[in-house]
Coordinates of C-alpha atoms and ligand atoms in Angstrom, one line a residue:
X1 CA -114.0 -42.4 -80.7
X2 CA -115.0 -45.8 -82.6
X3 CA -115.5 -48.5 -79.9
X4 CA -114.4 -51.3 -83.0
X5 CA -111.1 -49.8 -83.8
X6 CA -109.8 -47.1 -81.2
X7 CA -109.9 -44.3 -83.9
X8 CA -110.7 -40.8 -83.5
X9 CA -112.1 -40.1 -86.6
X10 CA -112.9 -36.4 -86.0
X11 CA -109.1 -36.2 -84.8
X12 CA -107.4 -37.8 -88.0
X13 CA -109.7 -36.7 -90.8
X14 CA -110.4 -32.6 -91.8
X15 CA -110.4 -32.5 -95.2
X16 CA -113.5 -33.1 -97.6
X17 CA -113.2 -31.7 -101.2
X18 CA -116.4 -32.2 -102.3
X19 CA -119.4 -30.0 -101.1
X20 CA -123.3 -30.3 -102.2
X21 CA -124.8 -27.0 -101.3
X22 CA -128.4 -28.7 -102.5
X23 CA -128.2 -26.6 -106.2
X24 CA -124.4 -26.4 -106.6
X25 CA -120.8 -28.5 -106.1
X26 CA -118.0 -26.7 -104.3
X27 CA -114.6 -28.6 -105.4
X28 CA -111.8 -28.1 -103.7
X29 CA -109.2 -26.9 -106.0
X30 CA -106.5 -29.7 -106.3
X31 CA -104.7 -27.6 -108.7
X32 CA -103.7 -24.8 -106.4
X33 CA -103.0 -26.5 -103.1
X34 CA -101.3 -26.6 -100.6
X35 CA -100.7 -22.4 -100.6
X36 CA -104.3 -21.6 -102.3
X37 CA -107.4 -22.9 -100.3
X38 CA -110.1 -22.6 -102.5
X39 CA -113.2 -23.9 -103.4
X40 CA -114.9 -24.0 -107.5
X41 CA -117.5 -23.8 -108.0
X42 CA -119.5 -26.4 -110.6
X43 CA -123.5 -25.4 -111.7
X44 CA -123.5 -27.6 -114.5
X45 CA -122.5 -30.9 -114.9
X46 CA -120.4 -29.9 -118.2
X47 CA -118.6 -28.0 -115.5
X48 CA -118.1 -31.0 -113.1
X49 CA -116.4 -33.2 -116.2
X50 CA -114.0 -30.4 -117.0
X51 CA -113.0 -30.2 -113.1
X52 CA -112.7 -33.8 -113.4
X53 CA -110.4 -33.5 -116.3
X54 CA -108.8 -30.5 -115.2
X55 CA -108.0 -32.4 -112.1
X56 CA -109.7 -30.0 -109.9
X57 CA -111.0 -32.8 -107.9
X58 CA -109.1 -36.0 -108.7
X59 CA -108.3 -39.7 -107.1
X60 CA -110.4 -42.5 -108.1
X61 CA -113.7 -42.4 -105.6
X62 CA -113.6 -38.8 -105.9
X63 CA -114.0 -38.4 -109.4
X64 CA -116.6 -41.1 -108.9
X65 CA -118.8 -38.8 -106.3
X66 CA -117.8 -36.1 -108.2
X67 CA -119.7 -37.3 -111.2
X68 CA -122.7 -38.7 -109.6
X69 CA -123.2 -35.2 -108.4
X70 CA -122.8 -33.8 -111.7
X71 CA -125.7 -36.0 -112.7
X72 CA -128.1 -34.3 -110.2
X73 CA -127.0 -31.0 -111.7
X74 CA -127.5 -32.6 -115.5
X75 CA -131.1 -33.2 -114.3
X76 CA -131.7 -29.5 -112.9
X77 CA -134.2 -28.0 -115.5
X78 CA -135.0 -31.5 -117.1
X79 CA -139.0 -32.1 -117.5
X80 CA -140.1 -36.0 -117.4
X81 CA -142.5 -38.1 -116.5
X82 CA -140.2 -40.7 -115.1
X83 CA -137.0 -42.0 -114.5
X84 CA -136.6 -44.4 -117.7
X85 CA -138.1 -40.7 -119.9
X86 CA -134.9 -38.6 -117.5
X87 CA -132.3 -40.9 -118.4
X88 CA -132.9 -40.8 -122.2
X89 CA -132.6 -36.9 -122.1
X90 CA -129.6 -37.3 -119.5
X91 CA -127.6 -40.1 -121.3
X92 CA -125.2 -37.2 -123.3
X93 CA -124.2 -35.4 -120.4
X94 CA -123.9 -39.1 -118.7
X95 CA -121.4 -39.4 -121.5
X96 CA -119.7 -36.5 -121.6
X97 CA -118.9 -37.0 -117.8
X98 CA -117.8 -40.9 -118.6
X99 CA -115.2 -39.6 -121.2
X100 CA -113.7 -37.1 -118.7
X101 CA -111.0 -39.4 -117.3
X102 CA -110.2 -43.2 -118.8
X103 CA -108.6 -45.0 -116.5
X104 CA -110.5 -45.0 -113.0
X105 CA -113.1 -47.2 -112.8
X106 CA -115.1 -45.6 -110.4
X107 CA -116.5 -42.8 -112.6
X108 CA -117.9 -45.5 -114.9
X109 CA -118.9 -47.1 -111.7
X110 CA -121.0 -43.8 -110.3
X111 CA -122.2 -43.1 -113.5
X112 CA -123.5 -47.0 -113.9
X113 CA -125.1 -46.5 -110.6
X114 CA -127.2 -43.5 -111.2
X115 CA -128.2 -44.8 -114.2
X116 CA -129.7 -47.7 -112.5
X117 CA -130.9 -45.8 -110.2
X118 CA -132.8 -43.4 -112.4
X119 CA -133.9 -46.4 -115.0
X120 CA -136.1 -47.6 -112.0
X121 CA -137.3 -44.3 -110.6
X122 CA -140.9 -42.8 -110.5
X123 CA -141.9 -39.4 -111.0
X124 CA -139.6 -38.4 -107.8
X125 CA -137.0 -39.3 -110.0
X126 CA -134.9 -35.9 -109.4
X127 CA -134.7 -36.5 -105.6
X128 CA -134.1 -40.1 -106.2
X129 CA -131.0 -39.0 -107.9
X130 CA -129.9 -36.8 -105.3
X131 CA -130.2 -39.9 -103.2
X132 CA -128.3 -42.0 -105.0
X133 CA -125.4 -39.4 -105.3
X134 CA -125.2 -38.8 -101.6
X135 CA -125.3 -42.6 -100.6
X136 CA -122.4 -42.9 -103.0
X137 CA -120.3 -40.7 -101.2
X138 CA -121.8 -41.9 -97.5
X139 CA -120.8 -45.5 -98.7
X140 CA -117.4 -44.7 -99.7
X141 CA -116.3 -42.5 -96.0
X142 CA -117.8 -46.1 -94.4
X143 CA -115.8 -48.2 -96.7
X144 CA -112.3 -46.1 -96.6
X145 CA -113.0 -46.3 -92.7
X146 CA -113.5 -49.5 -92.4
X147 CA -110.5 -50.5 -94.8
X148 CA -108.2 -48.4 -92.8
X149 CA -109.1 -51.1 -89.6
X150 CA -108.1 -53.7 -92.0
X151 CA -105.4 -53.0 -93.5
X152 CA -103.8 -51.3 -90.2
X153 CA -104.4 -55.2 -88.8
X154 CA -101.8 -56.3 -91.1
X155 CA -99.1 -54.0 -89.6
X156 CA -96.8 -55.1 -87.2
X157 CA -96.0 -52.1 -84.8
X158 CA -93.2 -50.2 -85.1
X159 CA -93.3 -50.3 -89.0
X160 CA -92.3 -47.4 -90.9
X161 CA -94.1 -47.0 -94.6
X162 CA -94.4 -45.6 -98.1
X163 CA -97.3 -44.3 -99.9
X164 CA -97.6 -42.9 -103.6
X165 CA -99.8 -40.5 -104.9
X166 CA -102.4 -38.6 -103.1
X167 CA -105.0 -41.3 -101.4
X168 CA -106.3 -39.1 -98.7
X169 CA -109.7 -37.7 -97.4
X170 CA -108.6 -35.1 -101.1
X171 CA -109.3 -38.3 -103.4
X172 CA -112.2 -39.7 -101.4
X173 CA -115.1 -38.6 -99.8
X174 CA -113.0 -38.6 -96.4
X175 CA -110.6 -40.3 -94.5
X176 CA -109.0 -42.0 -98.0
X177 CA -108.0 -45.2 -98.9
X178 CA -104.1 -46.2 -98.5
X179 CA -104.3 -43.3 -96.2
X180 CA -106.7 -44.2 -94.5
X181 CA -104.5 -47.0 -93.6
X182 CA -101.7 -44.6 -92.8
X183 CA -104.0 -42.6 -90.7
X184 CA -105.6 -45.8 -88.6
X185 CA -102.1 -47.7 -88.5
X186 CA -100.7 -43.9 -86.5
X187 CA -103.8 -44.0 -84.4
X188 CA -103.4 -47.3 -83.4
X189 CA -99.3 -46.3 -83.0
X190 CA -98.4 -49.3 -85.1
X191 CA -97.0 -47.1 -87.8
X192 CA -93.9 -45.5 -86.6
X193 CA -92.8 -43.4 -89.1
X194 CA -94.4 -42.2 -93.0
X195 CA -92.8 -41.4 -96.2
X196 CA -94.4 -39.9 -99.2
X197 CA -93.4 -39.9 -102.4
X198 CA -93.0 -36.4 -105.0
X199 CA -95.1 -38.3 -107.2
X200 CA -93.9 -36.4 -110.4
X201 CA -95.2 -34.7 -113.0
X202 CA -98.5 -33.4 -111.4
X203 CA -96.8 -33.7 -107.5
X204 CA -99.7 -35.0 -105.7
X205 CA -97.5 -36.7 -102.7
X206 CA -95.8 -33.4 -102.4
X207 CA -98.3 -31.0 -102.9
X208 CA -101.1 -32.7 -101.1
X209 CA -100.2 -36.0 -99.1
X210 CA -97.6 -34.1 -96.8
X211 CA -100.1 -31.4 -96.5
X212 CA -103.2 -33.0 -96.1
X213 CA -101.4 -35.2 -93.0
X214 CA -100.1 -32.0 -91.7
X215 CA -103.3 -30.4 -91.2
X216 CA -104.5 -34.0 -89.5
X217 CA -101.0 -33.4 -87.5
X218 CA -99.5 -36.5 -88.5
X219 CA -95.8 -36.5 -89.3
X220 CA -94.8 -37.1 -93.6
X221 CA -91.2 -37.7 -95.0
X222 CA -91.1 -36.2 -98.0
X223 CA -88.8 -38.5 -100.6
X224 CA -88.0 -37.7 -104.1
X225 CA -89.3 -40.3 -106.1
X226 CA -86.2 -41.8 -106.9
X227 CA -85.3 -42.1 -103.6
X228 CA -87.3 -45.1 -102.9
X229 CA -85.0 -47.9 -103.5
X230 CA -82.0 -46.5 -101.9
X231 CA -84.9 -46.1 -98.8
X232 CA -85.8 -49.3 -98.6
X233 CA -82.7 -50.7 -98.7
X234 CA -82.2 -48.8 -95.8
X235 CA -84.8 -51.0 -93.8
X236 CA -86.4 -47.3 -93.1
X237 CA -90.1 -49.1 -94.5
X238 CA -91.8 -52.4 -93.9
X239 CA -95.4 -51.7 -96.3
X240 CA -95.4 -49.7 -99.3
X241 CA -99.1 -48.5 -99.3
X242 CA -100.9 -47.4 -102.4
X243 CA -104.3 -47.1 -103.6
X244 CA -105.5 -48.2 -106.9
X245 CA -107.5 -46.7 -110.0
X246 CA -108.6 -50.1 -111.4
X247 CA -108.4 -53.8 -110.0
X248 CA -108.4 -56.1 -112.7
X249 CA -110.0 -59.7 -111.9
X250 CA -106.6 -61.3 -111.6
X251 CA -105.3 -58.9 -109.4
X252 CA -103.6 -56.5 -111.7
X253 CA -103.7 -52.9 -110.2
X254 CA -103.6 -49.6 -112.4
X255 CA -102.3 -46.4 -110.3
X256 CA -100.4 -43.7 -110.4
X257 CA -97.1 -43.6 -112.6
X258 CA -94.7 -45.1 -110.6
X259 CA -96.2 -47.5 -108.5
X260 CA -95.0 -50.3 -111.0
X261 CA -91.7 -49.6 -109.5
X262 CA -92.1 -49.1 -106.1
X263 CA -93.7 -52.9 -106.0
X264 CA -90.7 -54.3 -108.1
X265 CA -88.6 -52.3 -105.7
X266 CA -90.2 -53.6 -102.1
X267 CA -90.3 -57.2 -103.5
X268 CA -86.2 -57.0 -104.2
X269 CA -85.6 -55.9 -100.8
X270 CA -88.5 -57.9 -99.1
X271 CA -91.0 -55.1 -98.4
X272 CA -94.7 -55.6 -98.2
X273 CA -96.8 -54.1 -100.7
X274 CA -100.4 -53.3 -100.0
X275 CA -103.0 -52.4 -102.5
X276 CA -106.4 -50.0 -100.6
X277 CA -109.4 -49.6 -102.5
X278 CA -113.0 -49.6 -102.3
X279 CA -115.0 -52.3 -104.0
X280 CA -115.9 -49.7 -106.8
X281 CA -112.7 -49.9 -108.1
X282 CA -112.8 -53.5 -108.8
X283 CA -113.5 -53.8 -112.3
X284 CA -114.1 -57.8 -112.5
X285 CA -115.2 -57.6 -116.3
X286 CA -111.1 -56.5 -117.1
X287 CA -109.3 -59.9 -117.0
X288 CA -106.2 -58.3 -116.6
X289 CA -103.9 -54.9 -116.6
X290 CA -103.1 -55.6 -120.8
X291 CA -106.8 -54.2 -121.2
X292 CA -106.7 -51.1 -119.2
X293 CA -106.3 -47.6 -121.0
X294 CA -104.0 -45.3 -119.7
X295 CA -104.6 -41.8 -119.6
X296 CA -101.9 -40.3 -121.4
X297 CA -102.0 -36.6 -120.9
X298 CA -99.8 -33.3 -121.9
X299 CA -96.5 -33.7 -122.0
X300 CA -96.2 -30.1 -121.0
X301 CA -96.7 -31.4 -117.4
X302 CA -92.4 -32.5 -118.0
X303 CA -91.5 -29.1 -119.0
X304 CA -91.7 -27.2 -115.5
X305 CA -91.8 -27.4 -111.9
X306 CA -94.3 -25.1 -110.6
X307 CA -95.1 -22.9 -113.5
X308 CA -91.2 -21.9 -114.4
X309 CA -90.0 -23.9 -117.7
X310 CA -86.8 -26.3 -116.8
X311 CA -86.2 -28.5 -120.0
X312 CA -85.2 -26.7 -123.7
X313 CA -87.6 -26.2 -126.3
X314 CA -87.8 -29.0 -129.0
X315 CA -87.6 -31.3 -126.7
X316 CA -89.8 -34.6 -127.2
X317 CA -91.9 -36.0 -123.7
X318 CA -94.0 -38.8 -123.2
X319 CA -96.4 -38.5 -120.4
X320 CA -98.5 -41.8 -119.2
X321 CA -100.0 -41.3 -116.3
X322 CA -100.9 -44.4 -114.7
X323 CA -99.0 -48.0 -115.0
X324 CA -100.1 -51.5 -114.0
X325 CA -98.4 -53.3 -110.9
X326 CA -99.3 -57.2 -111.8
X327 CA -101.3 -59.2 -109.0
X328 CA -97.9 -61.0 -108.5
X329 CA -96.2 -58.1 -107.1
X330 CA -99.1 -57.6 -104.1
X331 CA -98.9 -58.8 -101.1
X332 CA -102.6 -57.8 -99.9
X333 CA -105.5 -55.8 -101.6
X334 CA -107.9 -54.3 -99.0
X335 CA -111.5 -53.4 -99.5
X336 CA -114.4 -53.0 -97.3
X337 CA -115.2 -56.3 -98.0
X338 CA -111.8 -57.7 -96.6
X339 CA -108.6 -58.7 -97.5
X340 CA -107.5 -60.7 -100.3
X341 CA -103.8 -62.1 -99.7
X342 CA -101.3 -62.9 -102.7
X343 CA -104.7 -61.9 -105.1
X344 CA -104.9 -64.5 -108.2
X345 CA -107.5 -64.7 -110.4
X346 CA -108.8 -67.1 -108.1
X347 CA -109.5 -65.7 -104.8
X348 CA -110.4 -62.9 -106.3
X349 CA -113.2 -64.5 -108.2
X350 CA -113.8 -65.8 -104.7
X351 CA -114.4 -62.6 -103.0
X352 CA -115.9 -60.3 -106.4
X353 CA -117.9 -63.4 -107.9
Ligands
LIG1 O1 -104.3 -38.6 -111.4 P1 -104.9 -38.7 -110.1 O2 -104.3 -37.8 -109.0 O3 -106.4 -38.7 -110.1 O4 -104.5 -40.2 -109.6 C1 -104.9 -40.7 -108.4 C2 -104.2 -42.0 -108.0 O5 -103.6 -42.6 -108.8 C3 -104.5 -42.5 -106.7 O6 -103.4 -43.1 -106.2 C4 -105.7 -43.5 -106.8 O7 -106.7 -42.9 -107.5 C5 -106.2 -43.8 -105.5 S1 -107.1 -42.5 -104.8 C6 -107.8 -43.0 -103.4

């Protein structure tokens, strides 16, 4: 139990999809969840970027750690003298795992961290790496816990909620970020009831939100994702609860598809919308959501539900998998480093400098 906020962490939090064995990364396989538990396997770090694209681990901090430990295995074999010799043999691979995915900012982050970390490094340069990776991932489990204590202190009890996406201890190194929230708000028995959204094409608030708080034993409402309109009109949900991929310096927040329209939605019918994220994915040099790429990828995920073809051939898809919910449409971002109400360009140069 945490004396500060009254959670049991080892009650609400199983799950951690990312394993350093000290030579080797164990990913647990997004892809085949929730009937498949298994774990890949990643000896290279050419093999960590295709997990990362192949969304074998996925969500923004995890890709992050992901990376940073694909760095350490980038370095396995490498002969230097030093740090600033390492990273000019290292800087292609670097790449390599920086083109992986565009739109998080958190892999550009982790990468940008070792990077530094190695540029000052001596001839333990190797284990300073592995240092660096592991107090990336330490750092985030401290942050998403900590967020979840804010963030559940803006919830009146009683409140029933939405989230998007998968945000959990799968997209983080534990605990997660807007479920983190979720999971402190139930702990604390302010949160009365959850929802989750399908969170088409790729399914991750079906396939591994409803799941993941299952195995936590914490009752989920699944929703299709069209559904969440007609819900909140219901009065069923006082916080829609998302996590973010990118936070611009104004406020703008890139997540998952569909999150654009959840916020338009809960500010029509007067629902709070809450933004978690760890200060890694606040990219201050992006003034605002116009500049962000967003990952557009295969159209094939329309065609099917699970594997079985449900649209004709011939027919044309378009496939964005992110969008951009302006700073407008937030009512509160959380980080570890607090909360930033109504976020404007303003406070949040207050709070990220
Ligand atoms: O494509 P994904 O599954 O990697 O997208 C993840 C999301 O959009 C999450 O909502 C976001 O990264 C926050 S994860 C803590």
């Amino acid at each position: 139990m945490n004396a500060s906020t009254d959670i049991d962490y080892a009650r609400y939090d199983h799950i951690r999809p990312i394993l350093w064995t000290g030579d080797s990364l164990q990913l647990l396989d997004q892809r085949k969840l929730p009937f498949v538990v298994e774990h890949v396997e990643c000896r290279g770090s050419d093999a960590v970027a295709e997990a990362i694209h192949a969304l074998t681990v996925r969500g923004a901090p995890a890709i992050g750690i992901a990376a940073a430990w694909g760095v350490v295995l980038a370095a396995a074999g490498v002969q230097a003298a030093d740090g600033a010799q390492a990273l000019a043999k290292l800087e292609p691979a670097l790449q390599r795992l920086n083109a992986a995915r565009p739109t998080a900012v958190n892999l550009a982050w982790a990468l940008a961290r070792m990077r530094r970390a190695l540029a000052l490094a001596g001839a333990d340069w190797q284990q300073v790496l592995v240092t660096e990776a592991q107090a990336i991932a330490d750092e985030d489990l401290a942050a998403n816990r900590h967020m979840g204590a804010l963030g559940a202190g803006l919830i009146e009890a009683g409140s029933g909620v939405l989230t998007h996406c998968n945000t959990g201890s799968l997209a983080t190194a534990g605990f997660g970020t807007a479920l983190g929230v979720i999971r402190a708000g139930m702990a604390q028995q302010r949160i009365a009831k959850v929802f989750a959204g399908e969170t088409r094409p790729w399914l991750q608030g079906a396939r591994l939100t409803v799941w993941e708080l299952q195995q936590d034993g914490i009752d989920a409402t699944l929703i299709a994702d069209s559904a969440a309109a007609h819900l909140m009109k219901t009065g069923a949900v006082q916080w829609v609860i998302v996590g973010a991929d990118r936070i611009c310096a104004n406020g703008d927040t890139a997540n998952k598809i569909g999150t654009y329209q959840l916020a338009i939605a809960a500010r029509h019918h007067g629902v709070k919308f809450m933004v978690v994220a760890p200060s890694s994915t606040v990219d201050m040099d992006t003034a605002d959501g116009g500049q962000i790429e967003i990952e557009q990828r295969d159209p094939g995920e329309l065609y099917g539900v699970g594997g079985t073809r449900t649209v004709a051939e011939g027919i044309a898809a378009w496939n964005p998998v992110f969008d951009v919910t302006p700073g407008s449409l937030i009512d509160a971002i959380v980080t570890e480093r607090g909360v930033i109400l109504n976020p404007t360009a303003v406070n949040m140069r207050a709070a990220f400098g």
